Coordinates of C-alpha atoms in Angstrom, one line a residue:
X1 CA 141.7 155.2 93.6
X2 CA 142.8 158.7 94.3
X3 CA 146.3 157.3 94.9
X4 CA 146.7 156.6 91.2
X5 CA 149.1 158.5 89.3
X6 CA 149.9 158.6 85.6
X7 CA 153.3 159.9 86.1
X8 CA 155.0 156.5 86.6
X9 CA 157.4 154.7 84.4
X10 CA 156.7 151.1 83.7
X11 CA 158.6 149.0 86.2
X12 CA 159.7 145.2 85.3
X13 CA 156.9 142.7 86.1
X14 CA 156.7 141.8 89.5
X15 CA 157.0 138.1 90.7
X16 CA 154.0 136.1 92.1
X17 CA 150.7 137.3 90.6
X18 CA 152.5 139.1 87.7
X19 CA 151.8 136.4 85.3
X20 CA 148.2 136.0 85.9
X21 CA 147.5 139.8 86.1
X22 CA 149.5 140.6 83.0
X23 CA 147.8 141.0 79.6
X24 CA 151.1 141.2 77.9
X25 CA 151.2 139.7 74.6
X26 CA 152.6 140.5 71.1
X27 CA 150.2 142.8 69.7
X28 CA 148.0 141.5 66.8
X29 CA 147.1 143.7 64.0
X30 CA 143.9 145.4 64.9
X31 CA 144.0 144.2 68.3
X32 CA 144.8 146.1 71.4
X33 CA 145.5 145.2 74.9
X34 CA 143.0 147.0 77.1
X35 CA 143.0 147.1 80.9
X36 CA 139.9 148.2 82.5
X37 CA 140.2 149.2 86.2
X38 CA 137.1 148.4 88.1
X39 CA 134.0 146.4 87.4
X40 CA 131.1 148.9 87.7
X41 CA 128.4 149.1 85.0
X42 CA 130.0 151.6 82.8
X43 CA 133.2 149.7 82.9
X44 CA 131.5 146.5 82.2
X45 CA 129.7 148.3 79.2
X46 CA 132.8 149.5 77.9
X47 CA 134.5 146.0 78.2
X48 CA 131.8 144.2 76.3
X49 CA 131.8 146.7 73.4
X50 CA 135.6 146.6 73.1
X51 CA 135.9 142.9 73.2
X52 CA 133.2 142.7 70.3
X53 CA 135.5 145.1 68.5
X54 CA 138.2 142.6 68.5
X55 CA 140.4 143.9 71.4
X56 CA 142.0 141.9 74.3
X57 CA 140.2 143.1 77.4
X58 CA 140.9 142.4 81.0
X59 CA 138.9 143.9 84.0
X60 CA 140.8 144.4 87.3
X61 CA 138.4 144.8 90.4
X62 CA 139.6 145.5 93.8
X63 CA 136.5 143.8 95.4
X64 CA 135.4 140.3 94.9
X65 CA 132.5 141.0 92.6
X66 CA 131.3 143.0 89.8
X67 CA 128.5 145.6 89.3
X68 CA 130.0 148.7 91.4
X69 CA 127.0 150.1 93.5
X70 CA 124.5 147.7 91.8
X71 CA 124.6 144.9 94.4
X72 CA 122.5 142.6 96.4
X73 CA 122.0 141.8 100.1
X74 CA 120.6 138.2 101.0
X75 CA 119.6 136.8 104.1
X76 CA 117.2 134.0 105.2
X77 CA 115.5 134.0 101.9
X78 CA 115.2 137.8 101.4
X79 CA 117.0 139.6 98.8
X80 CA 117.4 143.2 98.4
X81 CA 119.1 145.8 95.8
X82 CA 121.4 147.9 97.8
X83 CA 121.9 150.3 94.8
X84 CA 119.5 151.6 92.2
X85 CA 116.1 149.8 92.6
X86 CA 114.5 151.0 89.2
X87 CA 115.7 151.5 85.6
X88 CA 114.8 154.4 83.6
X89 CA 115.5 154.5 79.9
X90 CA 116.1 150.8 79.3
X91 CA 116.9 151.4 75.8
X92 CA 120.6 152.2 76.6
X93 CA 120.9 148.8 77.9
X94 CA 118.9 147.1 75.0
X95 CA 121.4 148.8 72.7
X96 CA 124.5 147.3 74.5
X97 CA 123.0 143.8 74.2
X98 CA 122.1 144.2 70.5
X99 CA 125.7 145.5 69.7
X100 CA 127.4 142.6 71.6
X101 CA 125.6 139.4 70.9
X102 CA 122.6 137.7 69.4
X103 CA 120.5 137.5 72.6
X104 CA 118.6 140.8 73.3
X105 CA 118.3 142.2 76.7
X106 CA 114.9 140.7 77.2
X107 CA 116.2 137.1 76.7
X108 CA 118.7 137.6 79.5
X109 CA 116.6 139.5 82.1
X110 CA 112.9 140.0 82.7
X111 CA 112.0 143.7 82.4
X112 CA 108.7 144.7 83.8
X113 CA 107.2 148.1 83.4
X114 CA 106.3 149.6 86.8
X115 CA 102.7 150.8 87.0
X116 CA 101.9 153.2 88.8
X117 CA 105.3 154.7 88.2
X118 CA 105.3 156.1 91.7
X119 CA 102.9 157.1 94.6
X120 CA 103.3 160.3 96.5
X121 CA 102.3 161.1 100.0
X122 CA 102.8 165.0 100.6
X123 CA 103.2 166.9 103.6
X124 CA 99.6 167.8 104.0
X125 CA 98.7 164.1 103.8
X126 CA 97.4 164.4 100.1
X127 CA 98.0 161.3 98.1
X128 CA 98.3 160.6 94.4
X129 CA 99.4 157.8 92.3
X130 CA 101.0 158.6 88.9
X131 CA 100.5 156.3 85.8
X132 CA 103.4 155.1 84.0
X133 CA 104.2 156.9 80.8
X134 CA 100.9 158.3 80.4
X135 CA 100.5 162.1 80.2
X136 CA 96.7 162.0 80.1
X137 CA 96.5 159.7 83.0
X138 CA 99.0 161.8 85.1
X139 CA 97.0 165.0 84.4
X140 CA 93.8 163.3 85.4
X141 CA 95.3 161.9 88.6
X142 CA 96.9 165.2 89.5
X143 CA 93.6 167.1 88.8
X144 CA 91.7 164.7 91.0
X145 CA 94.2 164.7 93.9
X146 CA 95.2 168.3 93.9
X147 CA 92.4 170.2 92.4
X148 CA 91.5 171.3 88.7
X149 CA 94.4 172.8 86.8
X150 CA 97.1 171.1 88.7
X151 CA 97.6 168.2 86.1
X152 CA 97.7 171.1 83.2
X153 CA 100.4 173.0 85.0
X154 CA 102.5 170.0 85.6
X155 CA 101.9 168.7 82.0
X156 CA 103.1 172.3 80.8
X157 CA 106.4 172.0 82.7
X158 CA 106.9 168.7 81.2
X159 CA 106.3 170.1 77.8
X160 CA 108.9 172.7 78.5
X161 CA 111.2 170.0 79.8
X162 CA 110.9 168.1 76.6
X163 CA 112.5 171.1 74.8
X164 CA 115.3 171.1 77.2
X165 CA 115.7 167.3 76.6
X166 CA 115.8 167.9 72.9
X167 CA 118.4 170.5 73.1
X168 CA 120.6 168.6 75.4
X169 CA 120.0 165.0 74.8
X170 CA 122.9 164.5 72.3
X171 CA 125.6 166.4 74.0
X172 CA 124.9 165.2 77.5
X173 CA 124.1 161.5 76.9
X174 CA 125.1 160.4 73.3
X175 CA 128.4 162.4 72.4
X176 CA 131.8 162.8 73.9
X177 CA 131.7 166.1 75.9
X178 CA 132.3 168.9 73.6
X179 CA 135.7 170.8 73.6
X180 CA 133.7 173.9 73.8
X181 CA 131.8 172.6 76.7
X182 CA 131.5 176.0 78.2
X183 CA 128.5 176.6 75.7
X184 CA 126.5 174.0 77.7
X185 CA 127.6 175.7 80.9
X186 CA 126.5 179.0 80.2
X187 CA 123.1 178.4 78.3
X188 CA 120.0 177.3 80.2
X189 CA 118.0 175.2 77.8
X190 CA 114.8 175.1 79.7
X191 CA 112.5 177.7 78.2
X192 CA 111.2 179.3 81.4
X193 CA 108.0 181.2 81.5
X194 CA 108.3 185.0 82.2
X195 CA 107.3 185.7 85.8
X196 CA 106.6 189.2 87.3
X197 CA 108.0 189.6 90.6
X198 CA 108.9 192.8 92.5
X199 CA 108.1 194.9 89.5
X200 CA 110.5 192.8 87.3
X201 CA 109.9 190.2 84.9
X202 CA 112.1 187.1 85.8
X203 CA 112.4 183.6 84.5
X204 CA 113.2 180.5 86.5
X205 CA 116.8 179.7 86.7
X206 CA 116.4 176.8 89.3
X207 CA 114.4 173.9 89.7
X208 CA 112.9 175.6 92.8
X209 CA 111.9 178.7 91.1
X210 CA 110.1 176.5 88.5
X211 CA 108.0 175.0 91.4
X212 CA 107.2 178.3 92.9
X213 CA 106.5 180.4 89.8
X214 CA 105.2 178.0 87.2
X215 CA 103.7 175.1 89.2
X216 CA 102.3 177.4 92.0
X217 CA 101.3 174.5 94.4
X218 CA 103.8 173.2 97.2
X219 CA 102.7 169.6 96.4
X220 CA 103.5 170.0 92.8
X221 CA 106.7 171.7 93.6
X222 CA 107.5 168.9 96.1
X223 CA 106.9 166.3 93.4
X224 CA 109.2 168.3 91.0
X225 CA 111.9 168.7 93.3
X226 CA 111.9 165.1 94.6
X227 CA 113.5 164.1 91.2
X228 CA 116.4 166.3 91.7
X229 CA 116.8 165.4 95.5
X230 CA 116.8 161.6 94.5
X231 CA 120.1 162.3 92.9
X232 CA 121.4 164.2 95.6
X233 CA 120.8 167.6 94.0
X234 CA 119.6 170.7 96.0
X235 CA 116.5 172.1 94.1
X236 CA 117.2 175.6 95.2
X237 CA 120.5 175.5 93.3
X238 CA 119.9 172.9 90.8
X239 CA 119.4 174.4 87.2
X240 CA 115.9 174.7 85.7
X241 CA 117.3 172.0 83.0
X242 CA 117.0 169.5 86.0
X243 CA 113.4 169.4 84.9
X244 CA 114.6 166.9 82.2
X245 CA 114.8 164.3 85.2
X246 CA 111.0 163.8 85.7
X247 CA 110.6 164.2 82.0
X248 CA 112.8 161.1 81.3
X249 CA 110.5 159.0 83.7
X250 CA 107.6 160.6 82.0
X251 CA 108.6 159.9 78.4
X252 CA 110.4 156.6 78.7
X253 CA 108.7 154.9 81.7
X254 CA 110.0 153.2 84.8
X255 CA 111.1 149.6 84.8
X256 CA 112.2 147.1 87.2
X257 CA 114.1 143.8 86.7
X258 CA 112.7 140.7 87.9
X259 CA 114.9 139.2 90.7
X260 CA 116.2 142.6 91.4
X261 CA 118.5 145.1 89.6
X262 CA 121.6 143.0 90.5
X263 CA 120.3 140.7 87.7
X264 CA 121.0 143.3 85.1
X265 CA 124.6 143.4 86.5
X266 CA 124.8 139.6 86.3
X267 CA 123.6 139.8 82.6
X268 CA 126.1 142.4 81.6
X269 CA 128.8 140.4 83.4
X270 CA 127.9 137.2 81.6
X271 CA 127.8 139.0 78.3
X272 CA 131.3 140.1 79.0
X273 CA 132.3 136.5 79.7
X274 CA 130.6 135.4 76.5
X275 CA 132.7 137.9 74.4
X276 CA 135.9 136.5 76.5
X277 CA 136.5 139.5 78.5
X278 CA 139.0 138.4 81.4
X279 CA 138.2 139.2 85.1
X280 CA 140.7 139.5 87.9
X281 CA 138.9 140.3 91.2
X282 CA 140.8 141.1 94.3
X283 CA 143.3 143.2 92.3
X284 CA 143.5 146.6 93.7
X285 CA 145.0 149.1 91.3
X286 CA 147.4 151.8 92.7
X287 CA 149.1 153.5 89.6
X288 CA 148.3 154.1 86.0
X289 CA 151.7 153.4 84.2
X290 CA 153.1 155.9 81.6
X291 CA 155.5 155.2 78.8
X292 CA 156.7 157.5 76.1
X293 CA 154.0 160.1 77.1
X294 CA 151.0 157.6 77.1
X295 CA 149.2 155.2 79.3
X296 CA 151.0 151.8 79.3
X297 CA 149.4 149.7 82.0
X298 CA 148.4 149.2 85.5
X299 CA 150.6 148.7 88.7
X300 CA 148.7 146.8 91.6
X301 CA 149.1 146.8 95.3
X302 CA 151.0 143.6 95.3
X303 CA 153.6 145.1 92.9
X304 CA 152.2 143.2 90.0
X305 CA 151.9 144.9 86.6
X306 CA 149.6 144.6 83.6
X307 CA 150.8 146.3 80.4
X308 CA 148.3 147.6 78.2
X309 CA 147.8 149.7 75.1
X310 CA 145.0 151.5 76.6
X311 CA 143.6 151.8 80.1
X312 CA 140.2 152.4 81.1
X313 CA 139.7 153.7 84.5
X314 CA 136.9 155.1 87.0
X315 CA 135.9 158.8 86.7
X316 CA 137.2 159.1 90.3
X317 CA 140.6 159.3 88.7
X318 CA 139.7 162.8 87.3
X319 CA 141.0 164.7 90.4
X320 CA 144.6 163.4 90.1
X321 CA 147.4 165.5 88.7
X322 CA 147.8 165.4 85.0
X323 CA 144.5 163.6 84.5
X324 CA 142.8 166.5 82.8
X325 CA 143.8 168.9 80.1
X326 CA 143.9 172.5 80.9
X327 CA 140.3 174.0 80.8
X328 CA 138.4 170.9 81.1
X329 CA 135.7 170.1 83.5
X330 CA 136.5 169.6 87.1
X331 CA 135.1 166.7 89.0
X332 CA 131.9 167.2 90.9
X333 CA 132.3 167.9 94.5
X334 CA 130.3 167.7 97.7
X335 CA 127.4 165.5 96.5
X336 CA 125.5 163.5 99.2
X337 CA 125.2 159.9 99.8
X338 CA 122.5 157.4 100.8
X339 CA 121.0 155.8 103.8
X340 CA 119.2 152.5 102.9
X341 CA 117.3 150.5 105.3
X342 CA 116.4 146.9 104.4
X343 CA 113.1 145.6 106.1
X344 CA 112.4 141.9 106.1
X345 CA 108.6 141.6 107.0
X346 CA 106.2 138.9 107.9
X347 CA 103.0 139.1 106.0
X348 CA 102.1 139.1 102.4
X349 CA 102.5 142.4 100.3
X350 CA 99.0 143.6 100.0
X351 CA 97.4 143.6 96.6
X352 CA 97.6 146.8 94.5
X353 CA 100.6 148.2 96.6
X354 CA 102.7 150.7 94.6
X355 CA 106.2 149.5 93.7
X356 CA 107.5 153.0 94.6
X357 CA 106.1 155.4 97.1
X358 CA 107.8 158.8 98.0
X359 CA 106.8 160.2 101.4
X360 CA 107.6 163.8 101.2
X361 CA 109.2 165.7 104.0
X362 CA 106.9 168.0 106.2
X363 CA 109.9 170.4 106.8
X364 CA 111.3 171.1 103.3
X365 CA 113.7 173.9 104.3
X366 CA 114.8 171.9 107.3
X367 CA 115.7 169.1 105.3
X368 CA 117.4 171.1 102.4
X369 CA 119.5 172.9 105.0
X370 CA 120.5 169.6 106.9
X371 CA 121.7 168.3 103.6
X372 CA 123.1 171.2 101.9
X373 CA 123.3 174.2 104.3
X374 CA 124.4 175.0 107.8
X375 CA 121.7 173.2 109.9
X376 CA 122.6 170.0 111.7
X377 CA 122.1 166.9 109.5
X378 CA 119.1 165.1 110.4
X379 CA 117.4 167.7 112.4
X380 CA 114.2 167.4 110.1
X381 CA 112.4 164.2 109.1
X382 CA 113.8 163.2 105.6
X383 CA 112.0 162.7 102.3
X384 CA 112.0 158.8 102.2
X385 CA 111.4 156.5 99.1
X386 CA 109.7 153.2 99.9
X387 CA 110.3 150.4 97.5
X388 CA 107.8 147.4 97.6
X389 CA 108.5 145.2 94.7
X390 CA 105.9 142.5 93.7
X391 CA 108.7 139.8 92.9
X392 CA 108.6 136.3 94.6
X393 CA 112.3 136.0 93.9
X394 CA 113.1 138.5 96.5
X395 CA 111.1 136.8 99.4
X396 CA 111.3 133.2 101.0
X397 CA 107.6 132.7 100.2
X398 CA 104.3 134.7 99.7
X399 CA 103.6 135.1 103.3
X400 CA 106.8 137.6 103.5
X401 CA 107.6 140.9 102.2
X402 CA 110.9 142.6 101.3
X403 CA 110.8 146.5 101.6
X404 CA 113.6 149.0 101.0
X405 CA 113.7 152.4 102.5
X406 CA 116.1 155.2 101.3
X407 CA 117.0 158.7 102.1
X408 CA 119.5 161.3 101.0
X409 CA 122.3 161.8 103.8
X410 CA 125.5 163.8 103.7
X411 CA 128.5 161.9 102.4
X412 CA 130.8 160.5 105.0
X413 CA 127.9 160.6 107.4
X414 CA 128.0 158.2 110.6
X415 CA 124.4 157.1 110.9
X416 CA 123.2 156.9 114.6
X417 CA 120.2 154.8 115.6
X418 CA 117.9 157.7 115.9
X419 CA 118.5 158.6 112.1
X420 CA 117.6 155.1 111.2
X421 CA 114.4 155.2 113.5
X422 CA 113.4 158.6 111.9
X423 CA 113.4 156.9 108.4
X424 CA 111.3 154.0 109.7
X425 CA 108.9 156.3 111.5
X426 CA 108.4 158.2 108.0
X427 CA 107.9 155.1 106.2
X428 CA 105.1 154.1 108.9
X429 CA 102.9 156.8 107.2
X430 CA 102.4 154.2 104.5
X431 CA 103.2 151.1 106.4
X432 CA 101.5 151.8 109.7
X433 CA 102.0 148.1 110.9
X434 CA 105.6 148.0 110.0
X435 CA 107.0 147.6 113.4
X436 CA 104.5 144.7 114.1
X437 CA 105.5 142.9 111.1
X438 CA 109.4 143.5 111.4
X439 CA 111.4 140.2 111.5
X440 CA 114.8 142.2 111.1
X441 CA 116.4 145.1 109.3
X442 CA 119.8 145.9 107.8
X443 CA 121.2 149.4 107.5
X444 CA 123.6 150.3 104.5
X445 CA 125.3 153.6 105.2
X446 CA 127.7 155.9 103.3
X447 CA 130.7 154.0 104.4
X448 CA 129.3 150.9 102.7
X449 CA 129.0 152.8 99.7
X450 CA 132.5 154.1 99.8
X451 CA 133.9 150.5 100.4
X452 CA 131.9 149.0 97.4
X453 CA 132.4 151.9 94.9
X454 CA 135.6 153.8 96.2
X455 CA 133.6 157.1 96.0
X456 CA 135.0 159.4 98.8
X457 CA 132.4 159.4 101.7
X458 CA 130.1 157.3 99.5
X459 CA 129.0 160.2 97.4
X460 CA 126.7 159.3 94.8
X461 CA 127.2 161.0 91.3
X462 CA 124.4 162.9 89.7
X463 CA 123.8 162.9 85.9
X464 CA 125.2 165.6 83.7
X465 CA 123.2 168.7 83.3
X466 CA 123.5 171.8 81.4
X467 CA 123.7 175.5 82.7
X468 CA 124.8 176.1 86.4
X469 CA 128.2 177.3 85.2
X470 CA 129.2 173.7 84.3
X471 CA 128.9 172.7 88.1
X472 CA 126.9 169.7 87.0
X473 CA 128.9 168.7 84.1
X474 CA 131.5 165.8 84.3
X475 CA 135.0 165.3 83.1
X476 CA 135.5 164.1 79.7
X477 CA 136.0 160.3 78.9
X478 CA 139.1 161.4 77.2
X479 CA 141.8 162.6 79.6
X480 CA 145.0 164.6 79.4
X481 CA 147.1 161.3 79.1
X482 CA 146.9 159.7 75.7
X483 CA 145.7 156.2 76.0
X484 CA 143.9 156.7 79.3
X485 CA 140.1 156.9 79.4
X486 CA 137.6 157.6 82.1
X487 CA 134.3 155.7 82.6
X488 CA 131.4 155.4 85.0
X489 CA 129.2 157.9 87.1
X490 CA 132.1 160.2 87.9
X491 CA 132.8 161.1 84.2
X492 CA 130.7 162.1 81.4
X493 CA 127.7 161.8 81.1
X494 CA 127.4 161.3 84.9
X495 CA 125.6 159.1 87.4
X496 CA 122.6 156.9 87.0
X497 CA 122.1 153.3 85.1
X498 CA 121.3 154.9 81.7
X499 CA 124.4 157.3 81.9
X500 CA 126.6 154.5 83.0
X501 CA 125.8 152.5 79.9
X502 CA 126.2 155.5 77.7
X503 CA 129.6 156.3 79.3
X504 CA 130.8 152.8 78.5
X505 CA 129.5 153.3 74.9
X506 CA 131.4 156.5 74.5
X507 CA 134.6 155.1 75.9
X508 CA 134.5 152.2 73.5
X509 CA 133.8 154.6 70.6
X510 CA 136.7 156.7 71.4
X511 CA 139.2 153.9 71.5
X512 CA 137.7 152.0 68.5
X513 CA 137.2 155.0 66.3
X514 CA 139.6 157.7 67.8
X515 CA 139.3 161.2 68.7
X516 CA 137.0 161.7 65.7
X517 CA 134.2 159.7 67.2
X518 CA 131.2 161.9 67.5
X519 CA 128.8 159.4 69.3
X520 CA 125.9 157.3 68.4
X521 CA 123.8 158.1 65.3

């Protein structure tokens, strides 16, 4: 979508598909024509809310399906999520369903709380399973696995992370980005513990320093850092406020959707249809049109035009000329992508298997240098997340298992066979009979993510975080062009399913209530 430009006058409607693509109609009092570019989760959330508010909404998606990165791969009775596999903070999507219809979320999808929330295998072979949303259970599990005092130190960090969460939750998740966003960029909300180092007292300013100075155990540090790495963040440079990422899981739990996360996308899409949102697939937008100094519609690759009173577009538009006002947040750059390996296995899933297992790298510095530094990518075995859902809808029968492996890789990376083999080899630490059980596998590389989402190199956006000079903030949902709004993971409040849902809510609020909108109450 980088070719989109707002500095184009509205041409006359083109022949052919112009009639079917146009939402032109006499404007009804209180009703606006709204063109939404893309059918990602944030866009769908905005579309449903805007339609309920009485507006005429049309969604134009360049691919042939909805959901953005939330997709499914199916073959021979197996089904796999190719995007997010777990859902934190489901209250965001519950709110969408409450506000847009009579049926609550739980009547549209089956939500299941995952317990344990995760199982971890550390570099030294130590293993621990962490109960879901239970502080006492987590403390006890860590003490038993890592030694007395480990649980208390982890719990103390989460208490401080809660303070950071309380200080930043509204501006980073529930409100439009502040005009004085630099306050968020400069102030570190995590209350670090003073630490004496080299005859000086210092406070942790990065997630890695929290691990080294406050947790004081490489395994606890790996546990903390894995939450940042899962979002493609370097824990050595991620601000201390990134401690809110494990806190969110601890406080609100981790959930899965029966049938896979694609079922959530389906439910939101169907809610849009029920609210009479129009969808046009295979419609590649090439230009946001401008008339009289404001957004006036969308032009498509075939020359067709959809006129509109408001345009809602992906956050990837944030880098084009004129999209941002002076002094606004610049789009995030250089975030990594994901490598996903889908495994169809013969044999049943063993009873008591954790849904999510994180196998930590045995070469932390080598992995981080390969992703964020000067070392060759893939030189070190990666941290691998293994998803083994207990879901009969994802397998042909109970005698088979669907397993998903994922690792962070550089954006735009070509994935050689030995990189895939390295990921599989890491997974064998928890699936020792993997290769004997393997029927077939499918590889999803950064190029696949780029084709499905339009993100350059298949980069995956991270959630907005405070401090770090504003590096991890995202451009505002309002843009420098009146009538044009930015939605999705590359705009405020950033990447992740909860953040996508809030992005849609913020855009809808700004359009319905105007610039005075200050977020949910």
